[in-house]
Short mmCIF file of C-alpha atoms in Angstrom, two decimals:
data_model
loop_
_atom_site.label_atom_id
_atom_site.label_comp_id
_atom_site.label_asym_id
_atom_site.label_seq_id
_atom_site.Cartn_x
_atom_site.Cartn_y
_atom_site.Cartn_z
CA MET A 21 10.84 -12.16 -0.27
CA ALA A 22 8.65 -12.43 -3.57
CA ARG A 23 5.78 -14.21 -1.47
CA MET A 24 6.00 -11.51 1.20
CA PHE A 25 4.99 -8.56 -1.29
CA ARG A 26 2.36 -11.41 -2.27
CA VAL A 27 1.08 -11.22 1.15
CA LEU A 28 0.96 -7.17 1.64
CA GLY A 29 -1.33 -8.00 -1.93
CA PHE A 30 -3.56 -10.21 -0.28
CA PHE A 31 -3.94 -7.82 2.73
CA THR A 32 -4.13 -4.75 0.80
CA LEU A 33 -7.18 -6.12 -0.92
CA THR A 34 -9.08 -7.78 1.78
CA ILE A 35 -8.77 -4.22 3.51
CA GLY A 36 -9.96 -2.86 0.69
CA LEU A 37 -12.89 -5.33 -0.06
CA MET A 38 -14.03 -4.43 3.52
CA ALA A 39 -13.79 -0.33 2.41
CA PHE A 40 -15.84 -1.30 -0.37
CA ALA A 41 -18.58 -3.07 0.89
CA GLY A 42 -18.81 -0.24 3.91
CA ASP A 43 -19.42 2.67 1.49
CA MET A 44 -15.74 4.22 1.05
CA VAL A 45 -15.19 3.92 -2.74
CA GLU A 46 -12.14 6.00 -3.11
CA MET A 47 -10.43 4.02 0.24
CA ALA A 48 -11.68 1.08 -1.53
CA LEU A 49 -10.29 1.78 -5.27
CA LEU A 50 -6.66 2.97 -3.59
CA PHE A 51 -5.93 -0.60 -1.32
CA PHE A 52 -6.81 -2.13 -5.18
CA LEU A 53 -3.90 -0.24 -6.76
CA GLN A 54 -1.81 -1.05 -3.92
CA THR A 55 -2.94 -4.41 -3.86
CA ALA A 56 -1.86 -4.52 -8.11
CA PHE A 57 1.11 -2.52 -6.95
CA PHE A 58 1.85 -5.46 -4.67
CA VAL A 59 0.97 -8.70 -6.23
CA ILE A 60 2.81 -7.16 -9.49
CA LEU A 61 6.07 -6.32 -7.63
CA GLY A 62 4.87 -10.04 -6.27
CA TYR A 63 5.73 -12.54 -9.07
CA LEU A 64 8.64 -10.22 -10.73
CA ASN A 65 11.31 -12.40 -8.50
CA PHE A 66 14.01 -8.95 -8.05
CA THR A 67 16.54 -9.92 -5.56
CA GLU A 68 16.28 -9.74 -1.71
CA ARG A 69 17.68 -5.97 -1.50
CA THR A 70 15.16 -4.33 -4.18
CA TYR A 71 12.60 -6.05 -2.71
CA ILE A 72 13.88 -4.47 0.62
CA LEU A 73 14.36 -1.32 -1.38
CA LEU A 74 10.54 -0.77 -3.12
CA PHE A 75 9.25 -1.40 0.14
CA TRP A 76 11.35 1.44 1.59
CA ALA A 77 10.50 3.94 -1.03
CA TYR A 78 6.69 2.60 -0.01
CA MET A 79 7.08 3.53 3.13
CA ILE A 80 8.11 6.53 2.50
CA VAL A 81 6.17 8.42 0.03
CA THR A 82 3.09 6.73 2.20
CA PHE A 83 3.83 8.29 5.35
CA THR A 84 4.86 11.68 3.35
CA GLY A 85 1.29 11.06 1.84
CA PHE A 86 -0.67 10.45 4.64
CA SER A 87 1.11 13.27 7.22
CA TYR A 88 0.07 15.50 4.42
CA TRP A 89 -3.27 14.93 3.99
CA THR A 90 -3.54 14.95 7.84
CA ILE A 91 -1.74 18.03 8.39
CA PHE A 92 -2.88 20.16 5.95
CA GLN A 93 -6.36 18.60 4.46
CA MET A 94 -8.12 17.72 6.89
CA GLY A 95 -10.10 20.07 8.69
CA LEU A 96 -8.47 20.14 12.72
CA PRO A 97 -10.92 19.18 15.58
CA VAL A 98 -13.52 20.81 16.78
#
């Protein structure tokens, strides 16, 4: 399970580099922070249950933030 968090770190790093190449600096920084988060967690060697709970917490925070941003911060399509 720890290896999967390092894999998530790899993919978020890839997305962050592509965003940085596309001049989306804020998005790139967000994904670089996620990369650091996943890689650090990947090397802490928690139990499998802890990793699952951490992933659920990450998904809840991410989906809540995404939903808030798309509902309240983005303008309505015209």
